[in-house]
PDB file of C-alpha atoms in Angstrom:
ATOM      1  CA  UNK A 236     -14.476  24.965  27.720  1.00 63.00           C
ATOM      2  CA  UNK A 237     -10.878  24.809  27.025  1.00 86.00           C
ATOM      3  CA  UNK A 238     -10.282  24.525  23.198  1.00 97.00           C
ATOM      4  CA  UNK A 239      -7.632  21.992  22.941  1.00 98.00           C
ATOM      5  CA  UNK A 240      -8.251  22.268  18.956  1.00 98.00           C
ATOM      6  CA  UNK A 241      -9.620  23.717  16.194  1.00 98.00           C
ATOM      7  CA  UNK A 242     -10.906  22.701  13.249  1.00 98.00           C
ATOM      8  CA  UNK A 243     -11.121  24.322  10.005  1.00 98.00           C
ATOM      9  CA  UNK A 244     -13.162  24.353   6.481  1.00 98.00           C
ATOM     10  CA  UNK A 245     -10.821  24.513   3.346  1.00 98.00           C
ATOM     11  CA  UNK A 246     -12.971  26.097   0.522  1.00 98.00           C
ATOM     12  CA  UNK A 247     -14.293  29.946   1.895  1.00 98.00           C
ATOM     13  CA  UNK A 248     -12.710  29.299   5.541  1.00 98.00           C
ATOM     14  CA  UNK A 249      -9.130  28.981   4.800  1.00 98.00           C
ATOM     15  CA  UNK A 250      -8.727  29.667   0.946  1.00 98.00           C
ATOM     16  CA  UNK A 251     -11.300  31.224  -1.992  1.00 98.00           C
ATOM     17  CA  UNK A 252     -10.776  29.389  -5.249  1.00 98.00           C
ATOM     18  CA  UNK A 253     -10.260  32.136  -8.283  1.00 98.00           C
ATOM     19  CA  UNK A 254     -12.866  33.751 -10.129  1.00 97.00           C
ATOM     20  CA  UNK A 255     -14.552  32.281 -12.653  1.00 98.00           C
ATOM     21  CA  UNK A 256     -13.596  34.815 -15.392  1.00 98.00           C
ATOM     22  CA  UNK A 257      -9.518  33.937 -14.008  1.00 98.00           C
ATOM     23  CA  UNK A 258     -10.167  29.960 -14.141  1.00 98.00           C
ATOM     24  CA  UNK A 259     -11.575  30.763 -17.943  1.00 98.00           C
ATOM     25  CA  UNK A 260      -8.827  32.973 -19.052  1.00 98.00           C
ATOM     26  CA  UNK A 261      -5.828  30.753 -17.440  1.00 98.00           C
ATOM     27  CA  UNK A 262      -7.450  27.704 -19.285  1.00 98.00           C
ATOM     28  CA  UNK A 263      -7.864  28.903 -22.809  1.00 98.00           C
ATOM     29  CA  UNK A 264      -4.207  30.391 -22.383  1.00 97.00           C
ATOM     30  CA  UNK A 265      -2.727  26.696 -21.502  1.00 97.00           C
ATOM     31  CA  UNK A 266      -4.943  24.850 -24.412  1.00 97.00           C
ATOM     32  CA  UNK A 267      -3.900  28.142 -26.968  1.00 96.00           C
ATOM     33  CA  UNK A 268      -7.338  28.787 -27.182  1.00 95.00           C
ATOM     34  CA  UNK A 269      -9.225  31.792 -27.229  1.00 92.00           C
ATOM     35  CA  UNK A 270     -12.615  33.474 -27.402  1.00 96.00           C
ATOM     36  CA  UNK A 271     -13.410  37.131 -28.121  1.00 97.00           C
ATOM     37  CA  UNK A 272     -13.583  39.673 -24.925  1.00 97.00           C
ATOM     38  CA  UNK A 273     -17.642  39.743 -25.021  1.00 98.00           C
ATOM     39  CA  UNK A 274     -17.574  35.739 -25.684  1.00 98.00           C
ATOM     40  CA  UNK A 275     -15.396  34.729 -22.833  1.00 98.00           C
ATOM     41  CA  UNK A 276     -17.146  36.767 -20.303  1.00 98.00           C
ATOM     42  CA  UNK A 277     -20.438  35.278 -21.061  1.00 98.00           C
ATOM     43  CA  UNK A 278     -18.804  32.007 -21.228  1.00 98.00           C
ATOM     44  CA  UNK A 279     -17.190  32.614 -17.826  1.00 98.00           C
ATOM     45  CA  UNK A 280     -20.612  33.827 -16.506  1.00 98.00           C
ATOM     46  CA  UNK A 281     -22.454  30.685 -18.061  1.00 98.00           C
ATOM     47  CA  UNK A 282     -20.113  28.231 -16.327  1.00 98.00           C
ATOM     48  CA  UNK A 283     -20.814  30.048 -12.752  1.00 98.00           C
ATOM     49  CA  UNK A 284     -24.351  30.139 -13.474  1.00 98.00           C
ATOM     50  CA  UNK A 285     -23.867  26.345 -13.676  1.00 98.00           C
ATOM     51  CA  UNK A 286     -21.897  26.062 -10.937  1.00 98.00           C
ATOM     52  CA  UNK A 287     -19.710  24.433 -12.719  1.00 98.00           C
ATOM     53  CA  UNK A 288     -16.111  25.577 -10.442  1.00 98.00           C
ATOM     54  CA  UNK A 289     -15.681  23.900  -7.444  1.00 97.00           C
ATOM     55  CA  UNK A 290     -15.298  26.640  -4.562  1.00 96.00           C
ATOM     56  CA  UNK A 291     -17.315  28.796  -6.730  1.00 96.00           C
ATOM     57  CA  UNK A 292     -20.822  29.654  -6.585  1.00 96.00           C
ATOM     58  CA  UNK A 293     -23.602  26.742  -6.328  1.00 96.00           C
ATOM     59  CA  UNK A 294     -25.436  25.851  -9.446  1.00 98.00           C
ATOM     60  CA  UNK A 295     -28.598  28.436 -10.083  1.00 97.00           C
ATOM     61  CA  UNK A 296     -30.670  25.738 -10.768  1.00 95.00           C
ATOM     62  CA  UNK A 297     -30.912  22.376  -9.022  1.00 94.00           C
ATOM     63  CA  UNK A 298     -28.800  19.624 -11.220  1.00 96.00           C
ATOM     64  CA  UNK A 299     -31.137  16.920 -12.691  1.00 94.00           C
ATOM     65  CA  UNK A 300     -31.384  13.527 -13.772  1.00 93.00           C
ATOM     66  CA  UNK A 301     -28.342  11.206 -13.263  1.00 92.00           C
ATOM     67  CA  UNK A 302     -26.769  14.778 -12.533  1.00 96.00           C
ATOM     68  CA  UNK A 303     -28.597  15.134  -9.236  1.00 97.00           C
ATOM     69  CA  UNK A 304     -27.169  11.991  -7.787  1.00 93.00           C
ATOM     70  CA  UNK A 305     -24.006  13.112  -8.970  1.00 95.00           C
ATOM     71  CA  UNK A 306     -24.134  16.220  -7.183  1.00 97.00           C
ATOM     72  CA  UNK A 307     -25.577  15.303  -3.779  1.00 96.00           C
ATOM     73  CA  UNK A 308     -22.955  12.879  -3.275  1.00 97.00           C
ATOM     74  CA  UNK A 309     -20.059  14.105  -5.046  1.00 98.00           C
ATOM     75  CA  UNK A 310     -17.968  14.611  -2.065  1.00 98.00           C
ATOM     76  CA  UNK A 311     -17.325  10.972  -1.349  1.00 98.00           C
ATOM     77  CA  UNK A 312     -15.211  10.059  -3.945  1.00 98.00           C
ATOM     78  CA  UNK A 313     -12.861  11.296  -6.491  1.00 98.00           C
ATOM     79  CA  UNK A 314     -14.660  10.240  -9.679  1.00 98.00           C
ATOM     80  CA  UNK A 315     -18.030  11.577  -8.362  1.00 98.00           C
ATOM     81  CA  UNK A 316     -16.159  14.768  -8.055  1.00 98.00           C
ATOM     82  CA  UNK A 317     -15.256  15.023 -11.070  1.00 98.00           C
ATOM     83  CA  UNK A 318     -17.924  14.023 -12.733  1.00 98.00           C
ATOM     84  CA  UNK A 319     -20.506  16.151 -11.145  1.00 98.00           C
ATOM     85  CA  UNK A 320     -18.109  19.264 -12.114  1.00 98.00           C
ATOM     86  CA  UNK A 321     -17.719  18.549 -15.386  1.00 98.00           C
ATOM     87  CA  UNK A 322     -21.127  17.336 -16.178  1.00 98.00           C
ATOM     88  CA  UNK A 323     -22.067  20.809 -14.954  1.00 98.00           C
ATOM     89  CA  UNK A 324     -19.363  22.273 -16.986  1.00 98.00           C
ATOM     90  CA  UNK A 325     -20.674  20.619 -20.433  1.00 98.00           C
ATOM     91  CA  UNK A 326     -24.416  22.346 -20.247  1.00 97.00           C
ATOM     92  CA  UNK A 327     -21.572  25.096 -21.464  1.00 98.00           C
ATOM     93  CA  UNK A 328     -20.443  25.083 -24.848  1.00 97.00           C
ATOM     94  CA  UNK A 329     -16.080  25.881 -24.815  1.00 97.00           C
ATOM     95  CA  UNK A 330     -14.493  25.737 -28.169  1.00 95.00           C
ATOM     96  CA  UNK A 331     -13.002  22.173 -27.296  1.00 96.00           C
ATOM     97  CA  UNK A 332     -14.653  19.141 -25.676  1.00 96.00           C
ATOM     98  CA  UNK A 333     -11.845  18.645 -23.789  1.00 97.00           C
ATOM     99  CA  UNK A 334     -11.688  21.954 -22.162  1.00 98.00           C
ATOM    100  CA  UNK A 335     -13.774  20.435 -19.830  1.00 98.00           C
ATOM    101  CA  UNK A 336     -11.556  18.179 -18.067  1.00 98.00           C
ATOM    102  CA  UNK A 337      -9.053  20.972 -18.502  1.00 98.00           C
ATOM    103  CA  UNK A 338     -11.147  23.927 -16.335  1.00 98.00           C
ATOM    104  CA  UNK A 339     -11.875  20.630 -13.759  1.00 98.00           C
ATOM    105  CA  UNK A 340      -7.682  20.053 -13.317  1.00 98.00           C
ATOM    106  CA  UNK A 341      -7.341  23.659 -13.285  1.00 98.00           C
ATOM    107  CA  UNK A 342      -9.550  23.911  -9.943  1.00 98.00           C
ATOM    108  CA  UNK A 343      -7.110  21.735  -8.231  1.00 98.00           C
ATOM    109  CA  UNK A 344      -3.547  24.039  -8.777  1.00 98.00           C
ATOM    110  CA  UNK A 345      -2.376  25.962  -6.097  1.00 98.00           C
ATOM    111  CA  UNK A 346      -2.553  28.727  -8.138  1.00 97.00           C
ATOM    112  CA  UNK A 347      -5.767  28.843  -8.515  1.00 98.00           C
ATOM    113  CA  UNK A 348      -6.534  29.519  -4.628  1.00 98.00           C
ATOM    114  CA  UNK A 349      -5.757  32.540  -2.371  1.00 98.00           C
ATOM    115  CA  UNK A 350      -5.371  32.030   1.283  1.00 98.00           C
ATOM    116  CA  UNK A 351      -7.735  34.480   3.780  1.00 98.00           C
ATOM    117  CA  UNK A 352      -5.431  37.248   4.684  1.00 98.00           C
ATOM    118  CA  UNK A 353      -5.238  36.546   7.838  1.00 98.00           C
ATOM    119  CA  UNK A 354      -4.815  32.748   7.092  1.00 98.00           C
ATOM    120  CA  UNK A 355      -1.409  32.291   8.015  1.00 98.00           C
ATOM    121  CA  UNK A 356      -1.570  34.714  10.738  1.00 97.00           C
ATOM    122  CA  UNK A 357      -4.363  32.723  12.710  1.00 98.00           C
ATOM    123  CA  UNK A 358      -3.000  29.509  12.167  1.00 98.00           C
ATOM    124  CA  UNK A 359       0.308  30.424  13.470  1.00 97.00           C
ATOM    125  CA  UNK A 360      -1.201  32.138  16.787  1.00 98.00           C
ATOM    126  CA  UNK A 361      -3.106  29.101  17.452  1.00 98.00           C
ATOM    127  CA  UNK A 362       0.069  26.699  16.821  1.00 96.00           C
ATOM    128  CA  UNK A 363       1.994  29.436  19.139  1.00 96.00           C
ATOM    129  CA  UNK A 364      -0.118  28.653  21.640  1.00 97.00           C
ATOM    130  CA  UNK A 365      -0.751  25.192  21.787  1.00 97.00           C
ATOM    131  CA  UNK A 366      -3.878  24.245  20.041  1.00 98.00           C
ATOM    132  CA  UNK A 367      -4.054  21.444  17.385  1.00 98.00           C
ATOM    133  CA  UNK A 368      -4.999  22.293  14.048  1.00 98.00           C
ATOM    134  CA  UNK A 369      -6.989  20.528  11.562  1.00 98.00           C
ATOM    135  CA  UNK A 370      -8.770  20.285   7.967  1.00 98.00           C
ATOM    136  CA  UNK A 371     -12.089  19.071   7.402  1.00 98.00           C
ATOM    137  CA  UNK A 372     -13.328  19.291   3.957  1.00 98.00           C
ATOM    138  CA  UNK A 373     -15.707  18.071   1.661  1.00 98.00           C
ATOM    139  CA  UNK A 374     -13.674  17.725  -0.768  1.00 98.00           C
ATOM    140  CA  UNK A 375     -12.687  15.042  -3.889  1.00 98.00           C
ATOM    141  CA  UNK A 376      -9.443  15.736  -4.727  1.00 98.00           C
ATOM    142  CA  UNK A 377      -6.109  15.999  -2.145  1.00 98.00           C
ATOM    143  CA  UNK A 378      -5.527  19.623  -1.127  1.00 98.00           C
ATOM    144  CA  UNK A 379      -2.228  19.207   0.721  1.00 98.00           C
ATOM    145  CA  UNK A 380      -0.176  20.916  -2.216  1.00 98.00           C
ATOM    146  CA  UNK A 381      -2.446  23.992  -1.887  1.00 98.00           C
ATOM    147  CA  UNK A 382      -1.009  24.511   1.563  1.00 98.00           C
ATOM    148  CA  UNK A 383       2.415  23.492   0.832  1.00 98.00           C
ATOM    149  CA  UNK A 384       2.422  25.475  -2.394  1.00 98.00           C
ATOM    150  CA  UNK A 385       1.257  28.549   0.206  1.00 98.00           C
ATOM    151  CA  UNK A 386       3.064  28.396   3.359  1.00 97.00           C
ATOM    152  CA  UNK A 387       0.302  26.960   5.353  1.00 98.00           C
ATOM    153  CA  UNK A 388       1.207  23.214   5.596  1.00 98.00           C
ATOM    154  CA  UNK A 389       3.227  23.885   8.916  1.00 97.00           C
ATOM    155  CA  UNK A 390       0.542  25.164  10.886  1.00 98.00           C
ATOM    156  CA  UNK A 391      -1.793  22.014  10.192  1.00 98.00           C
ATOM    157  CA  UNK A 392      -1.817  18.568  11.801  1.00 98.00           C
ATOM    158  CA  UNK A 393      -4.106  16.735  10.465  1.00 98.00           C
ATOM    159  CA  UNK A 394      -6.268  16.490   7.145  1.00 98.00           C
ATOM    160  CA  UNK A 395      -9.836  15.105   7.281  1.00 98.00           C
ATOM    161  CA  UNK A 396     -11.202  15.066   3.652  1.00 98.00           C
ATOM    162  CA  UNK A 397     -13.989  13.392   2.597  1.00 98.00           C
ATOM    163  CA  UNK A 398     -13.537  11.598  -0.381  1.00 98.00           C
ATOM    164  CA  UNK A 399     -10.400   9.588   1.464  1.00 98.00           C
ATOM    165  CA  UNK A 400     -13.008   8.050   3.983  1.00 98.00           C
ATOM    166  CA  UNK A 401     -16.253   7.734   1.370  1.00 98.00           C
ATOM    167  CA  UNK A 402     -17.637  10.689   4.276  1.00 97.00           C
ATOM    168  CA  UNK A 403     -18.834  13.898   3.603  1.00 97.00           C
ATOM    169  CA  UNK A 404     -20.063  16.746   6.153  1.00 98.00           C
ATOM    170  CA  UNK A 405     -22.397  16.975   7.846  1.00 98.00           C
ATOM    171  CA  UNK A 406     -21.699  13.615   8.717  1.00 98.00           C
ATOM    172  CA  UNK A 407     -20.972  13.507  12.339  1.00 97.00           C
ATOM    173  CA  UNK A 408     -18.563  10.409  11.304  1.00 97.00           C
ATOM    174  CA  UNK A 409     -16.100  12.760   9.521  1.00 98.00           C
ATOM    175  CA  UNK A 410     -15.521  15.067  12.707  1.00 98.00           C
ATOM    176  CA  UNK A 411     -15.044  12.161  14.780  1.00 98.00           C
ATOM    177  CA  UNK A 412     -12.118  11.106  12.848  1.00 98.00           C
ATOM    178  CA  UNK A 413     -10.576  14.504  12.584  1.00 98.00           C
ATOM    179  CA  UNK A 414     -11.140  14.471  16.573  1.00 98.00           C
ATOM    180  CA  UNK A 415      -9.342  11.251  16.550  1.00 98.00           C
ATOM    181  CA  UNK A 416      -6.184  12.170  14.158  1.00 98.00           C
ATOM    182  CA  UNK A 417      -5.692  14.995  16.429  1.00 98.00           C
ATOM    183  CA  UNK A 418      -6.194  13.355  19.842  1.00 98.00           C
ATOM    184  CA  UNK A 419      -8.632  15.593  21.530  1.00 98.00           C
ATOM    185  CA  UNK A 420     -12.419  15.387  23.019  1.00 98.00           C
ATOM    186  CA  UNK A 421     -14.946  16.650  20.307  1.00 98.00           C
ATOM    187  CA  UNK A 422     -15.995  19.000  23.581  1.00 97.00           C
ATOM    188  CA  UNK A 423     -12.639  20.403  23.318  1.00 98.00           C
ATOM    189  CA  UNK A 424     -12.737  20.936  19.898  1.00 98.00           C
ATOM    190  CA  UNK A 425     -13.783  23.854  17.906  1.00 98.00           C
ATOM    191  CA  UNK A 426     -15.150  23.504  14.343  1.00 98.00           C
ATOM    192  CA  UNK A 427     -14.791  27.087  12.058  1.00 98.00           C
ATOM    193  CA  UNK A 428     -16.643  27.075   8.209  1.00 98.00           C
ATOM    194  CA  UNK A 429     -18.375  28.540   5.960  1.00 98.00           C
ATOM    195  CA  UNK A 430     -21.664  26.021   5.654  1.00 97.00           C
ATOM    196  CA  UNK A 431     -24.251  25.916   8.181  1.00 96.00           C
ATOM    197  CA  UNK A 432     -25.057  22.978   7.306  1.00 96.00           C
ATOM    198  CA  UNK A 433     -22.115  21.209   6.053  1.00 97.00           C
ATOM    199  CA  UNK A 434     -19.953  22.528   8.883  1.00 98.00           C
ATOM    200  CA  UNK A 435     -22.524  23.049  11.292  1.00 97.00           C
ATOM    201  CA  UNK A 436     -22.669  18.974  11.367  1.00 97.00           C
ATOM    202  CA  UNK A 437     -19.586  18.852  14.023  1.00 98.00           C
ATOM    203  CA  UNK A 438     -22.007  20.293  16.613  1.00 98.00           C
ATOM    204  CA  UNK A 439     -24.024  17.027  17.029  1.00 96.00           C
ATOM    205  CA  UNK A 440     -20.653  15.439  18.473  1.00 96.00           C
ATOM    206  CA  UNK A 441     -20.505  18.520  20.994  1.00 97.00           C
ATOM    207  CA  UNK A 442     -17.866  20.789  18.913  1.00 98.00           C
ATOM    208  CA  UNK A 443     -18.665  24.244  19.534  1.00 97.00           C
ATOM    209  CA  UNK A 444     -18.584  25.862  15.689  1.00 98.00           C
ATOM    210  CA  UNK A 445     -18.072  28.856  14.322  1.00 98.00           C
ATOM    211  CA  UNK A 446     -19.348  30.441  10.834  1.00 98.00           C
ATOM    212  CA  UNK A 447     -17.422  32.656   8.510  1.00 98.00           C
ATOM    213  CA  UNK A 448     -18.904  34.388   5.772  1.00 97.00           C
ATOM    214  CA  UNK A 449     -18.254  33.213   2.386  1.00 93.00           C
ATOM    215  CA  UNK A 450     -16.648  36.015   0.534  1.00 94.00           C
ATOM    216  CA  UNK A 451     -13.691  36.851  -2.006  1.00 94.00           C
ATOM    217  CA  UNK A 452     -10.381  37.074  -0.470  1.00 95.00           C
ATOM    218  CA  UNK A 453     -10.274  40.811  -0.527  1.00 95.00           C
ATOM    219  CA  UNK A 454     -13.482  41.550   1.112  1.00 96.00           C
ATOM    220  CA  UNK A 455     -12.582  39.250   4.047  1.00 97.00           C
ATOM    221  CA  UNK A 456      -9.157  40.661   5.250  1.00 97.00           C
ATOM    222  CA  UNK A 457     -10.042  39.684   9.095  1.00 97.00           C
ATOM    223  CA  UNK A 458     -12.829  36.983   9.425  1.00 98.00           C
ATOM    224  CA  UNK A 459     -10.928  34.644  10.857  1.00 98.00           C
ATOM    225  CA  UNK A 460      -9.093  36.469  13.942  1.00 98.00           C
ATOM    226  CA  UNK A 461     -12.206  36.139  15.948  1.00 97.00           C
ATOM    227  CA  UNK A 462     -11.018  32.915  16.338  1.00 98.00           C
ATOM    228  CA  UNK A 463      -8.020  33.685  18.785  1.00 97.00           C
ATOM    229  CA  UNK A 464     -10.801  35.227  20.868  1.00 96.00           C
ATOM    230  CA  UNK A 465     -13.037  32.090  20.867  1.00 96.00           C
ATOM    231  CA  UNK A 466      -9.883  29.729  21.627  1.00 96.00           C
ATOM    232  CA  UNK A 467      -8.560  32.307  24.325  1.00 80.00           C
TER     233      UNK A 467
END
């Protein structure tokens, strides 16, 4: 196969969002809130129980009720988004109501997000060399400023994101169109994530696809180079 493009995951492929401790802290600090130490990191550890930061860690326990719809479809648009995160976010009490929407909008800042290490190193080599680059993510908010904001905007041609088309992986639909934007054969294309399932969706349009392991920034300094190798 020759790999005329590649395909990437945003959320644990590309970028890790900030802890959930960090997303607390930077919150409370904007509102001019505050908690004491021992409350905020139980707070902080409640809301990741809950799953309630996108890019974070899933929920412990399954959502429920009109939650559960929420959830399994939250991808597909921006109002499901948000209100499956901060629906989550409100089983935990903050010392405002409207921290809620607050930690949600907080999610979406560049700031919040650290590229991979090797990030911009990867997606250079492959624009070096020839190969198309996109973004495919499951997604409900736009995530173009995150790259801009961290140098990685040049390096990508496309964006794919699901709540733009109503979509979300593993859809087979939403790889198509990323195959499209880009103008390559989805057996020339390579898809890299995180999600075996969400990710792992681009293989029933023949993508080859390659899995990353979902870690913080620091413990992943070189997941991604194996890529280079793959592309050749």
């Amino acid at each position: 196969m020759t790999t005329k493009a590649v395909l990437f995951d945003f959320s644990g492929t590309l970028f890790r969002i900030e802890s959930a401790e960090s997303w607390l802290r930077a919150v409370l600090a904007e509102a001019g809130a505050s908690l004491p130490e021992p409350e905020l990191v139980r707070t902080a550890e409640a809301l990741e129980r809950a799953g309630a930061l996108a890019g974070g860690a899933l929920p412990s326990e399954p959502p429920a009720g009109e939650l559960a719809e929420l959830w399994a479809f939250r991808d597909r648009s921006a109002e499901q988004h948000r209100a499956a995160y901060t629906g989550l976010s409100r089983q935990v009490s903050l010392p405002a109501p409207e921290l809620h929407d607050a930690l949600y909008d907080r999610h979406m800042a560049p700031g919040a997000w650290e590229p991979y290490p090797d990030a911009v190193e990867v997606l250079g080599a492959l624009r070096d060399r020839g190969v198309a680059v996109g973004v495919v993510s499951n997604i409900g908010w736009d995530l173009r400023p995150v790259f801009r904001h961290h140098g990685l905007d040049p390096h990508v041609d496309a964006y794919v994101l699901s709540y733009e088309h109503g979509v979300q992986k593993p859809d087979p639909r939403l790889f198509t169109l990323a195959c499209e934007a880009l103008g390559v054969a989805p057996e020339d294309t390579l898809m890299v994530g995180d999600d075996r399932r969400a990710d792992g969706g681009a293989a029933a349009l023949g993508c080859a696809v390659h899995f990353v392991d979902h870690l913080p920034a620091a413990r992943r300094p070189d997941g991604l180079r194996p890529v280079l190798d793959l592309v050749g």
